[in-house]
């Protein structure tokens, strides 16, 4: 097999002897310029670039750690507002139970957020990005598990992939990889598990604002005892509406400036905790002895197990440590947790436990009743602000996840607005924002107290953590190639603890626990239906792609008119000519003087630089001026506005023609066969060996005075075409189930999918297509 492609900074490629895709070396002929013979192959390669996860200095890391307090730890930091009231729902029967619960809180925080996430899960990042989709993208680059058949072996040459082929080093990893790739059921199960976790996190975007704001506002009863619970819920709803109303201004403006507020909150709760610990019962420090956990369960039995559903709320927001990693770095997240959050919340919990040892009857309002009088109002104000910030983190997380899901073909089309030039992952989605607001208002109005919302919240939190455990175990086995002992211990210790908590949370299924599962079921139905049709539509285009000789045949048709201007035809298909082109020519017997067939391809990495985004290829015959173009994005990239996109497209096309002229001049022996797009037999096998740069050294060194006249003529023609106008041709595909399809498939495709498609945005509203120069091309796909 040929050596793999290794990209360089100017878009060139050379052989890489150390790459994991090279299974054997071949004797190479004398070095000469060669061409990529497939746009499909080159579409997987990105020259240069560095991950945003690169190491930074300590000053930057400490600054990021402060910012992380306002984005990552607001949720976990506000848990002391409601943990004890959610754990002792029936009151405290024995004050010794406080030692057992406090010990459970200490070792739960130490086991899951500290040991699992800080020291293990954060390492399983995708070039600095975290979360369920990042894990799925990481795994999908090591094994062909994507349901869309658009992967190539050359994808591994992307600089951000940072791959080391497991097949060359560990037989076990190779065996796991083969089993995953050969099992369609496993691919489907892994995808469903991924969107289940994603749906749960989006559900958190509903539950977190409800429980955080309601708990914080509930403290006002201490100074306004005449307020009813319904009135308190009304105040919380007002705050929630304002919170969602300001989302359009951007997460960075709403959330990133609040790190100092959360830091103030941590200082306050730590100070209050120390005060209560010293004043009421310093003996609560005995809870560091885990024997009190055993005694607690011996004393309470089933009731103790049920109370775990409340204890688990002490680590709500833990998943945000991993999901929001892309905005910071691993060290900043670790510093923020271990230096600030961990001691602050433990002191807060111990102070509350010490207070309850003396006043167990106040368990329903522990937090506010344990505050010293002079600090009540300052703490109340900071608590409300912190609850809003905690809510903001989950809302912005839901936006980011839906944006990634849409890019990967797992969510219907919605308008994604990028709200920050500095932070590329900060987005706002109007439709989702209003949907979350309506759900939050409804949940708060219906339940009014944190008890039932807490039951729902616990299930969502632990479910996502358990799925993360499963995915990281797969990463350990296949990618990290960890020893079997550690691979076994990881799911046994962490997964076992999570399952124990999950079983307790499910016990209260009827008391609010059904909420996250209901949200997840609806979201999974939408995401699964959309992705199912998306995959089958892509396979239909792949099956019905047109031969590359079709354009040569068009060139012989004298009756086919050439229209002035540039035509831009969009297709998801990267390899071959899409079936929409002959359909267009049949209905409108004309073609623009310059035609660019564009495929927008999203690679499973977070970011691709603009300079590396566009790839072009001539479609033979060259004089017919038909080009294939692949525009590559990462899942966190912003799609340009129409004017910017057209400018980049035409500019890169001119640059391509300019470079091609040098290439043809220096290597005239290469014929049309190499320059045309060739169909691939196996999309995962490297199809060519490229042994030198695209541009000859002589042109780089300046020996050529300038491009040949033919090149300048073609560039001028492109410029005239742009002045005449750019027309965007967009396929309006009507997808229907084939006639012999089963009943379930017809319901999914003909009814569910088409209902979703008609009630979400049309493709031109969320892409770089200008509406005033859009021509729709209708076509029906039977899948």
XYZ file of C-alpha atoms in Angstrom:
783
model
C 0.000 0.000 0.000
C 1.254 3.497 -0.747
C 2.695 5.608 2.001
C 0.244 8.030 3.516
C -0.133 11.667 2.691
C 1.498 14.161 4.991
C 0.376 17.729 4.507
C 2.549 20.792 4.652
C 1.795 24.436 5.126
C 1.151 25.314 1.461
C -1.384 22.630 0.784
C 1.205 20.212 -0.531
C 1.733 16.650 0.554
C 4.616 14.291 0.867
C 5.165 10.771 2.089
C 5.132 10.290 5.827
C 7.237 7.340 6.875
C 6.069 7.298 10.447
C 2.343 7.454 9.904
C 0.136 4.758 11.364
C -1.573 4.136 8.032
C 1.617 2.909 6.355
C 1.669 -0.849 6.632
C 4.597 -1.412 4.314
C 7.114 0.604 2.329
C 7.389 0.546 -1.438
C 10.341 1.383 -3.620
C 9.646 4.878 -4.903
C 10.589 6.073 -8.354
C 12.670 9.225 -8.834
C 10.969 12.166 -7.163
C 8.648 14.094 -9.437
C 5.496 16.100 -9.019
C 2.331 14.056 -8.912
C -1.307 15.017 -8.565
C -4.006 13.986 -6.156
C -6.308 12.022 -8.403
C -9.384 12.358 -6.200
C -11.013 15.360 -4.616
C -12.601 12.905 -2.206
C -9.115 11.951 -1.013
C -7.777 15.468 -0.659
C -10.935 16.621 1.125
C -9.745 14.778 4.213
C -6.485 16.641 4.545
C -5.696 19.921 6.254
C -2.232 21.492 6.161
C -0.632 22.961 9.244
C -2.559 24.432 12.094
C -2.431 23.869 15.824
C -4.983 22.726 18.302
C -6.470 25.347 20.557
C -5.539 22.958 23.323
C -1.898 23.944 22.969
C 0.028 24.666 26.164
C -0.160 28.207 27.500
C 1.680 30.081 30.232
C 0.751 30.096 33.891
C -0.601 33.655 33.784
C -3.041 32.705 31.035
C -3.938 29.474 32.821
C -4.741 31.294 36.072
C -6.846 33.814 34.137
C -8.715 30.947 32.480
C -9.175 29.284 35.877
C -10.882 32.447 37.177
C -13.120 32.593 34.103
C -13.986 28.909 34.507
C -15.530 29.675 37.894
C -18.256 31.696 36.180
C -18.868 29.247 33.352
C -18.128 25.744 34.618
C -18.630 25.738 38.375
C -21.694 27.885 38.921
C -23.973 24.827 38.934
C -21.906 22.709 41.303
C -21.173 25.746 43.458
C -24.861 26.498 44.056
C -25.691 22.914 45.091
C -25.453 23.767 48.836
C -28.707 25.671 48.343
C -30.728 22.450 48.118
C -28.739 19.262 48.856
C -29.700 18.727 52.507
C -33.366 19.610 51.928
C -33.490 17.161 49.006
C -31.766 14.412 51.002
C -33.855 14.641 54.190
C -37.265 15.108 52.553
C -38.997 13.514 55.552
C -36.983 15.380 58.166
C -33.961 14.310 60.266
C -34.851 11.418 62.575
C -31.374 10.900 64.069
C -28.718 13.628 64.130
C -26.056 10.944 63.661
C -27.453 10.563 60.149
C -25.841 13.920 59.389
C -22.409 12.336 59.861
C -23.319 9.568 57.406
C -24.718 11.958 54.785
C -21.780 14.351 55.214
C -19.380 11.449 54.739
C -21.301 10.420 51.599
C -21.006 13.964 50.235
C -17.255 14.108 50.936
C -16.454 10.820 49.213
C -18.907 11.384 46.348
C -17.198 14.678 45.516
C -13.770 13.053 45.906
C -14.630 9.995 43.792
C -16.539 11.404 40.816
C -15.635 15.062 40.112
C -12.095 14.882 41.532
C -10.758 11.421 40.699
C -12.843 10.569 37.648
C -13.176 13.901 35.866
C -10.158 15.949 37.010
C -7.598 13.171 36.640
C -9.021 10.863 33.955
C -11.932 12.111 31.849
C -10.375 15.512 31.090
C -7.529 13.660 29.363
C -9.997 12.093 26.906
C -10.500 15.421 25.133
C -10.730 15.931 21.392
C -7.871 18.373 20.785
C -9.033 20.452 23.723
C -12.785 19.987 23.246
C -14.863 17.914 25.645
C -18.350 16.502 25.935
C -20.211 13.511 24.576
C -19.952 14.544 20.924
C -16.227 15.191 21.319
C -15.782 11.635 22.644
C -17.858 10.278 19.748
C -15.759 12.269 17.241
C -12.549 11.023 18.857
C -13.660 7.386 18.656
C -14.958 7.809 15.095
C -11.504 8.905 13.924
C -9.916 5.705 15.180
C -12.611 3.432 13.815
C -15.111 3.681 10.975
C -18.188 3.921 13.169
C -19.876 6.879 11.456
C -23.207 5.961 9.905
C -22.453 8.297 6.959
C -19.934 6.597 4.599
C -17.763 9.668 3.953
C -14.578 8.768 5.846
C -11.207 8.272 4.193
C -7.901 6.965 5.453
C -6.415 10.314 4.430
C -8.475 11.987 7.164
C -5.736 10.824 9.501
C -3.299 13.263 7.876
C -5.236 16.205 9.307
C -2.952 17.918 11.773
C -5.666 18.136 14.449
C -6.356 14.405 14.345
C -3.211 13.523 16.317
C -3.775 9.849 15.589
C -1.551 6.892 16.257
C -2.914 3.800 14.581
C -3.748 1.197 17.233
C -3.339 -1.705 14.796
C 0.439 -1.409 14.733
C 1.005 -1.645 18.471
C -1.607 -3.575 20.392
C -3.542 -6.552 19.091
C -6.301 -5.973 21.596
C -6.932 -2.454 20.341
C -6.908 -3.701 16.751
C -9.388 -6.455 17.649
C -11.742 -3.940 19.310
C -11.468 -1.647 16.293
C -12.301 -4.474 13.873
C -15.279 -5.605 15.951
C -16.656 -2.073 16.093
C -16.228 -1.492 12.360
C -17.757 -4.824 11.367
C -20.845 -4.500 13.561
C -23.661 -2.308 12.190
C -25.572 -2.860 15.435
C -22.692 -1.514 17.508
C -22.496 1.622 15.340
C -26.211 2.256 15.827
C -26.040 1.567 19.588
C -23.055 3.895 20.020
C -24.832 6.627 18.088
C -28.015 6.194 20.150
C -26.031 6.298 23.409
C -24.341 9.489 22.231
C -27.576 11.284 21.372
C -29.139 9.995 24.614
C -26.407 11.710 26.625
C -26.732 14.782 24.426
C -30.483 14.862 24.995
C -29.966 14.584 28.748
C -27.544 17.521 28.733
C -30.052 19.591 26.751
C -32.660 18.569 29.325
C -30.308 19.944 31.982
C -30.720 23.267 30.214
C -34.335 23.148 31.417
C -33.864 21.731 34.909
C -30.789 23.700 36.041
C -32.392 27.159 35.724
C -35.525 25.904 37.486
C -33.871 24.377 40.540
C -31.057 26.950 40.869
C -33.203 30.088 40.620
C -36.066 28.623 42.658
C -33.677 27.589 45.460
C -31.963 30.973 45.534
C -35.195 32.974 45.468
C -36.694 30.720 48.140
C -34.395 32.377 50.675
C -36.497 35.517 50.605
C -38.975 33.766 52.918
C -36.575 34.457 55.783
C -37.315 38.188 55.567
C -40.747 38.096 53.892
C -42.590 35.311 55.691
C -45.959 36.345 54.239
C -44.947 35.239 50.751
C -46.561 31.982 49.609
C -44.741 29.303 47.644
C -46.741 30.256 44.561
C -45.581 33.856 44.826
C -41.975 32.751 45.233
C -42.370 30.599 42.107
C -43.743 33.680 40.328
C -40.624 35.680 41.242
C -38.452 32.821 39.984
C -40.401 32.707 36.701
C -39.872 36.455 36.215
C -36.128 36.036 36.685
C -36.091 33.085 34.270
C -37.894 35.076 31.568
C -35.385 37.925 31.931
C -32.515 35.416 31.829
C -33.670 33.911 28.535
C -34.490 37.347 27.107
C -30.868 38.505 27.447
C -29.400 35.410 25.790
C -29.378 37.137 22.405
C -26.658 39.481 23.658
C -24.219 36.571 23.824
C -22.860 34.146 26.367
C -19.532 35.933 26.699
C -21.293 39.160 27.738
C -23.756 37.368 30.039
C -21.515 34.718 31.567
C -17.790 35.251 31.081
C -17.666 38.451 33.119
C -19.172 36.734 36.183
C -16.144 34.778 37.353
C -15.566 37.314 40.175
C -19.226 36.965 41.265
C -18.885 33.193 41.631
C -15.539 33.665 43.386
C -17.314 35.988 45.858
C -19.985 33.300 46.302
C -17.368 30.646 47.088
C -15.671 32.928 49.622
C -19.028 33.651 51.281
C -20.173 30.032 51.586
C -16.743 28.924 52.792
C -16.700 31.668 55.433
C -20.248 30.882 56.571
C -19.319 27.195 56.707
C -16.322 27.871 58.944
C -18.490 30.095 61.185
C -21.154 27.378 61.636
C -18.550 24.668 62.083
C -16.852 26.495 64.926
C -20.044 27.831 66.529
C -22.251 24.732 66.439
C -20.403 21.403 66.232
C -16.834 21.021 65.034
C -17.257 17.312 65.662
C -18.803 17.036 62.196
C -15.211 16.713 60.942
C -15.478 13.079 62.003
C -17.388 12.571 58.723
C -14.024 12.162 56.966
C -14.072 8.670 58.472
C -15.995 6.504 55.927
C -17.245 4.198 58.703
C -20.156 6.613 59.191
C -21.390 5.726 55.707
C -21.640 2.077 56.727
C -23.397 2.960 59.979
C -25.809 5.248 58.104
C -26.946 2.446 55.789
C -27.126 -0.044 58.676
C -29.341 2.324 60.588
C -31.627 3.420 57.737
C -31.630 0.528 55.251
C -33.915 1.254 52.304
C -34.508 4.846 53.416
C -30.767 5.442 53.314
C -30.609 4.090 49.752
C -33.513 6.338 48.698
C -31.747 9.380 50.181
C -28.878 8.880 47.697
C -31.095 10.608 45.133
C -30.618 13.797 47.154
C -26.926 13.263 47.935
C -26.078 13.018 44.220
C -27.205 16.634 43.773
C -23.947 17.707 45.436
C -22.161 17.014 42.120
C -24.677 18.514 39.707
C -22.790 20.307 36.972
C -19.834 17.928 37.064
C -20.266 17.116 33.376
C -19.770 20.837 32.617
C -16.110 20.375 33.635
C -15.706 18.211 30.537
C -18.334 19.721 28.239
C -16.984 23.290 28.584
C -13.335 22.262 28.332
C -13.052 23.757 24.831
C -13.255 27.298 26.224
C -10.373 26.751 28.673
C -7.693 24.098 29.148
C -7.266 21.044 31.339
C -5.017 22.695 33.882
C -7.338 25.690 34.309
C -10.300 23.379 34.972
C -8.257 21.359 37.478
C -7.069 24.476 39.324
C -10.557 25.948 39.485
C -11.951 22.751 40.975
C -9.234 21.721 43.409
C -8.152 25.164 44.662
C -11.467 27.035 44.799
C -14.564 24.868 44.451
C -13.600 21.750 46.400
C -12.631 23.398 49.724
C -15.430 25.982 49.482
C -18.327 23.586 48.964
C -17.022 21.054 51.487
C -16.772 23.795 54.129
C -20.294 24.942 53.202
C -21.713 21.414 53.575
C -19.883 20.795 56.852
C -21.097 24.113 58.239
C -24.705 23.251 57.343
C -24.335 19.781 58.869
C -22.934 21.317 62.080
C -25.894 23.747 62.189
C -28.399 20.925 61.644
C -26.896 18.917 64.499
C -28.260 21.669 66.763
C -31.351 22.712 64.741
C -32.496 19.591 62.803
C -36.029 21.018 62.423
C -34.686 23.657 59.966
C -33.564 21.138 57.326
C -36.051 22.421 54.725
C -34.308 25.859 54.663
C -30.870 24.938 55.930
C -28.801 27.279 53.825
C -30.515 30.579 54.602
C -31.313 29.772 58.241
C -27.637 29.014 58.922
C -26.467 32.426 57.624
C -25.412 34.954 60.316
C -27.869 37.891 60.399
C -25.634 40.678 59.015
C -24.638 38.529 56.038
C -28.174 37.546 55.019
C -28.908 40.173 52.351
C -25.429 40.180 50.766
C -25.556 36.386 50.607
C -29.095 36.428 49.183
C -28.101 38.837 46.389
C -24.958 36.860 45.519
C -26.937 33.591 45.698
C -29.482 34.813 43.149
C -26.685 36.107 40.894
C -24.822 32.799 41.214
C -27.976 30.809 40.414
C -28.456 32.878 37.268
C -24.843 32.290 36.257
C -25.196 28.550 36.936
C -28.270 28.536 34.705
C -26.399 30.472 32.033
C -23.706 27.786 31.822
C -26.211 25.025 31.049
C -28.224 27.166 28.619
C -25.127 28.104 26.619
C -24.041 24.463 26.783
C -27.356 23.399 25.270
C -26.889 25.910 22.435
C -23.379 24.630 21.706
C -24.458 20.979 21.739
C -27.365 21.581 19.368
C -25.069 23.532 17.055
C -22.626 20.594 16.947
C -25.485 18.116 16.502
C -26.832 20.056 13.534
C -23.421 20.187 11.871
C -23.010 16.422 12.244
C -26.427 15.824 10.663
C -28.144 14.877 13.925
C -30.504 17.803 14.409
C -32.930 19.704 12.142
C -31.855 23.034 10.690
C -31.943 25.990 13.075
C -30.366 29.425 12.818
C -27.120 29.544 14.793
C -25.853 33.020 15.656
C -22.234 33.368 16.752
C -22.220 35.935 19.538
C -18.492 36.266 20.195
C -15.540 36.920 17.901
C -13.152 35.798 20.618
C -14.804 32.532 21.641
C -15.804 30.554 18.535
C -17.963 28.121 20.510
C -20.288 30.793 21.900
C -23.567 30.624 19.973
C -27.199 31.634 20.320
C -30.137 29.760 18.777
C -33.414 31.737 18.951
C -35.778 28.780 18.466
C -34.077 26.684 21.142
C -33.873 29.656 23.508
C -37.617 30.236 23.406
C -38.366 26.516 23.671
C -36.161 26.230 26.782
C -37.810 29.326 28.279
C -41.318 27.931 27.808
C -40.309 24.583 29.329
C -38.553 26.254 32.290
C -41.568 28.440 33.030
C -43.903 25.430 32.764
C -41.774 23.211 35.061
C -41.397 25.972 37.671
C -45.110 26.841 37.588
C -46.212 23.201 37.885
C -43.824 21.936 40.589
C -43.121 25.219 42.480
C -40.704 23.476 44.899
C -37.209 22.079 44.428
C -38.048 18.617 45.775
C -39.626 17.106 42.644
C -37.350 19.071 40.329
C -34.419 17.630 42.284
C -35.720 14.106 41.656
C -35.723 14.819 37.927
C -32.356 16.556 38.048
C -30.615 13.619 39.725
C -31.550 11.197 36.942
C -30.311 13.549 34.208
C -26.998 14.202 35.977
C -26.102 10.580 36.720
C -27.279 9.258 33.352
C -24.871 11.534 31.467
C -22.016 10.682 33.837
C -22.573 6.942 33.361
C -22.571 7.266 29.552
C -19.333 9.250 29.797
C -17.875 6.368 31.831
C -18.782 3.892 29.067
C -17.310 6.039 26.289
C -14.095 6.785 28.201
C -13.697 3.052 28.888
C -13.801 2.518 25.124
C -11.188 5.259 24.671
C -8.959 3.629 27.296
C -9.182 0.240 25.584
C -8.824 1.288 21.947
C -6.932 4.598 21.902
C -4.943 4.913 25.130
C -4.197 1.155 25.114
C -4.334 1.066 28.910
C -3.692 -2.173 30.783
C -6.642 -4.509 31.228
C -6.578 -4.015 35.011
C -7.218 -0.254 34.766
C -9.748 -0.748 31.980
C -11.696 -3.089 34.251
C -11.360 -0.947 37.390
C -12.579 2.258 35.734
C -16.156 1.129 34.927
C -16.368 -1.085 38.014
C -15.480 1.690 40.495
C -16.955 4.766 38.843
C -19.707 3.084 36.831
C -20.705 1.021 39.871
C -21.055 4.129 42.053
C -23.038 5.911 39.339
C -25.395 2.969 38.887
C -26.036 2.905 42.631
C -26.983 6.580 42.590
C -28.992 6.130 39.388
C -31.028 3.305 40.915
C -31.917 5.551 43.850
C -32.888 8.421 41.542
C -35.128 6.096 39.514
C -36.985 5.141 42.688
C -38.599 8.575 42.541
C -39.565 8.209 38.899
C -43.217 9.080 39.555
C -42.258 12.085 41.687
C -40.648 14.078 38.896
C -38.061 11.573 37.733
C -39.933 11.088 34.466
C -39.152 14.645 33.322
C -35.589 14.160 31.980
C -36.530 10.844 30.384
C -39.505 12.485 28.688
C -37.333 15.332 27.396
C -34.689 12.848 26.238
C -37.230 10.615 24.477
C -38.636 13.546 22.465
C -35.185 14.869 21.549
C -33.903 11.393 20.621
C -36.928 10.859 18.381
C -36.214 14.133 16.566
C -32.463 13.573 16.325
C -32.722 9.890 15.383
C -35.323 10.510 12.676
C -33.359 13.372 11.170
C -30.050 11.470 11.150
C -31.655 8.288 9.769
C -32.975 10.127 6.712
C -29.776 12.174 6.409
C -27.699 8.983 6.172
C -30.011 7.334 3.635
C -30.193 10.490 1.527
C -26.391 10.593 1.352
C -26.277 6.915 0.370
C -28.854 7.581 -2.352
C -26.671 10.326 -3.852
C -23.600 8.100 -3.580
C -25.401 5.263 -5.367
C -26.766 7.525 -8.108
C -23.736 9.738 -8.709
C -23.007 10.591 -12.334
C -19.995 9.404 -14.317
C -17.168 11.903 -14.710
C -17.574 11.573 -18.486
C -20.890 13.419 -18.193
C -19.265 16.873 -18.340
C -17.241 15.854 -21.414
C -20.523 14.770 -22.992
C -22.079 18.157 -22.164
C -19.194 19.885 -23.923
C -20.202 18.202 -27.180
C -23.791 19.491 -27.021
C -23.938 22.542 -29.250
C -27.547 23.197 -28.283
C -26.641 23.721 -24.618
C -26.536 27.458 -23.878
C -23.794 28.998 -21.687
C -25.198 31.697 -19.430
C -23.099 34.668 -18.291
C -21.980 34.657 -14.682
C -20.941 31.998 -12.208
C -23.202 29.161 -11.119
C -22.645 27.597 -7.696
C -24.317 24.200 -7.321
C -24.524 22.731 -3.797
C -24.330 19.019 -3.027
C -23.408 16.976 0.041
C -21.638 14.425 -2.166
C -17.849 14.769 -2.115
C -16.937 12.040 -4.604
C -18.215 12.110 -8.167
C -20.795 14.341 -9.867
C -24.085 14.699 -7.923
C -27.296 13.468 -9.600
C -28.804 16.939 -9.260
C -26.619 18.290 -12.133
C -28.128 16.242 -15.019
C -31.562 16.884 -13.516
C -30.864 20.647 -13.679
C -29.577 20.468 -17.265
C -32.615 18.438 -18.277
C -35.092 20.956 -16.838
C -33.147 24.097 -17.812
C -31.079 23.279 -20.958
C -28.294 25.723 -20.135
C -25.263 26.037 -17.907
C -23.336 29.018 -16.594
C -20.071 30.053 -18.229
C -18.369 29.021 -14.993
C -19.889 26.274 -12.853
C -18.606 25.386 -9.376
C -20.050 22.242 -7.760
C -19.619 22.755 -4.026
C -19.685 20.138 -1.287
C -19.611 21.378 2.297
C -17.874 18.771 4.422
C -17.627 18.773 8.217
C -14.638 16.914 9.586
C -14.795 15.476 13.134
C -12.493 18.146 14.561
C -13.400 21.416 16.220
C -11.790 24.047 14.003
C -10.341 24.480 10.501
C -8.560 27.684 9.562
C -10.031 29.770 6.730
C -6.801 29.506 4.724
C -7.133 25.716 4.753
C -10.832 25.539 3.977
C -11.233 25.447 0.172
C -10.141 22.655 -2.177
C -10.648 22.803 -5.944
C -10.309 20.459 -8.885
C -10.955 20.794 -12.575
C -13.607 18.580 -14.099
C -12.403 17.584 -17.576
C -12.429 19.021 -20.159
C -10.778 22.055 -18.568
C -11.888 24.481 -21.246
C -15.511 23.849 -20.226
C -14.750 25.616 -16.917
C -16.506 23.260 -14.523
C -14.906 22.935 -11.089
C -15.437 20.695 -8.090
C -14.925 22.355 -4.731
C -14.945 21.029 -1.191
C -15.404 23.558 1.615
C -14.286 22.022 4.894
C -15.440 23.080 8.347
C -14.900 21.853 11.895
C -17.918 21.408 14.151
C -17.173 24.679 15.969
C -16.562 26.760 12.830
C -18.844 29.628 11.881
C -20.324 29.556 8.368
C -19.527 32.844 6.641
C -22.188 35.304 5.537
C -23.036 35.280 1.773
C -20.769 38.160 0.701
C -17.792 36.878 2.669
C -18.328 33.336 1.411
C -18.506 34.424 -2.247
C -15.383 36.537 -1.832
C -13.467 33.648 -0.282
C -14.768 31.213 -2.906
C -13.780 33.346 -5.915
C -10.469 34.383 -4.363
C -9.468 30.795 -3.664
C -10.636 29.714 -7.129
C -8.364 32.321 -8.748
C -5.488 31.183 -6.553
C -6.138 27.580 -7.570
C -6.055 28.473 -11.288
C -2.860 30.440 -10.734
C -1.150 27.516 -8.983
C -2.429 25.046 -11.551
C -0.788 27.047 -14.329
C 2.605 26.672 -12.633
C 1.981 22.997 -12.071
C 1.023 22.316 -15.689
C 3.949 24.405 -16.924
C 6.521 22.523 -14.854
C 4.992 19.059 -15.307
C 3.450 18.902 -18.788
C 3.625 15.135 -18.864
C 0.637 14.823 -16.593
C -2.426 14.247 -18.671
C -6.094 14.830 -18.193
C -6.623 11.473 -16.546
C -4.668 12.471 -13.467
C -6.310 15.858 -13.291
C -9.860 14.621 -13.438
C -11.907 13.421 -10.535
C -11.768 9.680 -10.307
C -14.268 7.579 -8.438
C -12.968 5.566 -5.515
C -13.504 1.886 -5.107
C -12.832 1.949 -1.380
C -13.250 5.329 0.237
C -11.068 4.322 3.165
C -7.983 3.347 1.112
C -5.423 5.987 0.109
C -5.661 6.205 -3.651
C -2.435 7.953 -4.590
C 1.116 8.487 -3.465
C 2.175 12.101 -3.476
C 5.902 12.562 -3.184
C 6.434 16.288 -3.587
C 4.772 19.624 -3.233
C 1.922 20.877 -5.389
C 3.967 23.881 -6.536
C 7.356 23.305 -8.121
C 10.321 24.680 -6.228
C 11.281 26.875 -9.133
C 8.012 28.786 -8.872
C 8.454 29.205 -5.145
C 11.986 30.492 -5.587
C 10.778 33.068 -8.084
C 12.428 31.672 -11.260
C 9.123 31.979 -13.138
C 8.484 35.638 -13.812
C 4.729 35.165 -13.916
C 1.892 32.884 -14.903
C 1.248 32.021 -18.550
C -1.232 34.076 -20.550
C -3.844 31.295 -20.516
C -3.938 31.499 -16.735
C -4.497 35.259 -16.770
C -7.221 34.911 -19.382
C -9.026 32.348 -17.238
C -8.706 34.495 -14.115
C -10.111 37.480 -16.026
C -12.993 35.298 -17.200
C -13.701 34.335 -13.574
C -13.651 38.019 -12.619
C -16.070 38.916 -15.432
C -18.306 36.077 -14.354
C -18.374 37.444 -10.816
C -19.250 40.907 -12.148
C -22.071 39.373 -14.220
C -23.417 37.812 -11.059
C -23.178 34.665 -8.950
C -26.258 32.443 -8.947
C -26.624 29.827 -6.203
C -28.312 26.572 -7.227
C -29.684 24.674 -4.248
C -31.181 21.201 -4.410
C -34.683 21.054 -2.948
C -34.870 17.326 -2.380
C -38.161 15.746 -1.494
C -37.374 12.532 0.365
C -39.947 9.733 0.299
C -39.851 6.085 1.271
C -39.548 3.654 -1.630
C -42.707 1.839 -2.683
C -41.769 -1.527 -1.186
C -40.682 -0.005 2.160
C -42.181 -1.279 5.406
C -44.822 0.553 7.407
C -42.384 1.817 10.069
C -40.003 3.230 7.466
C -42.855 4.986 5.669
C -44.034 6.559 8.932
C -40.501 7.748 9.735
C -39.689 9.117 6.275
C -43.031 10.225 4.831
C -44.570 11.643 7.987
C -42.143 12.194 10.892
C -39.192 13.477 8.830
C -41.264 15.628 6.499
C -43.161 17.122 9.446
C -39.860 18.046 11.110
C -38.402 19.404 7.843
C -41.400 21.629 7.139
C -41.464 23.057 10.669
C -37.782 23.919 10.900
C -35.728 26.323 8.830
C -35.058 25.701 5.145
C -31.413 25.111 4.135
C -30.846 28.522 2.506
C -31.790 30.225 5.780
C -28.949 28.683 7.727
C -26.192 28.438 5.095
C -24.171 30.966 3.112
C -26.789 31.176 0.315
C -28.135 34.698 -0.480
C -31.898 34.624 -0.957
C -32.032 37.144 -3.798
C -29.750 35.034 -6.022
C -31.110 31.599 -5.222
C -32.490 29.094 -7.704
C -34.087 25.980 -6.242
C -33.703 22.710 -8.106
C -36.415 20.240 -7.110
C -35.785 16.495 -7.097
C -37.356 13.489 -5.388
C -35.230 10.848 -3.646
C -36.731 7.444 -2.949
C -34.868 5.851 -0.067
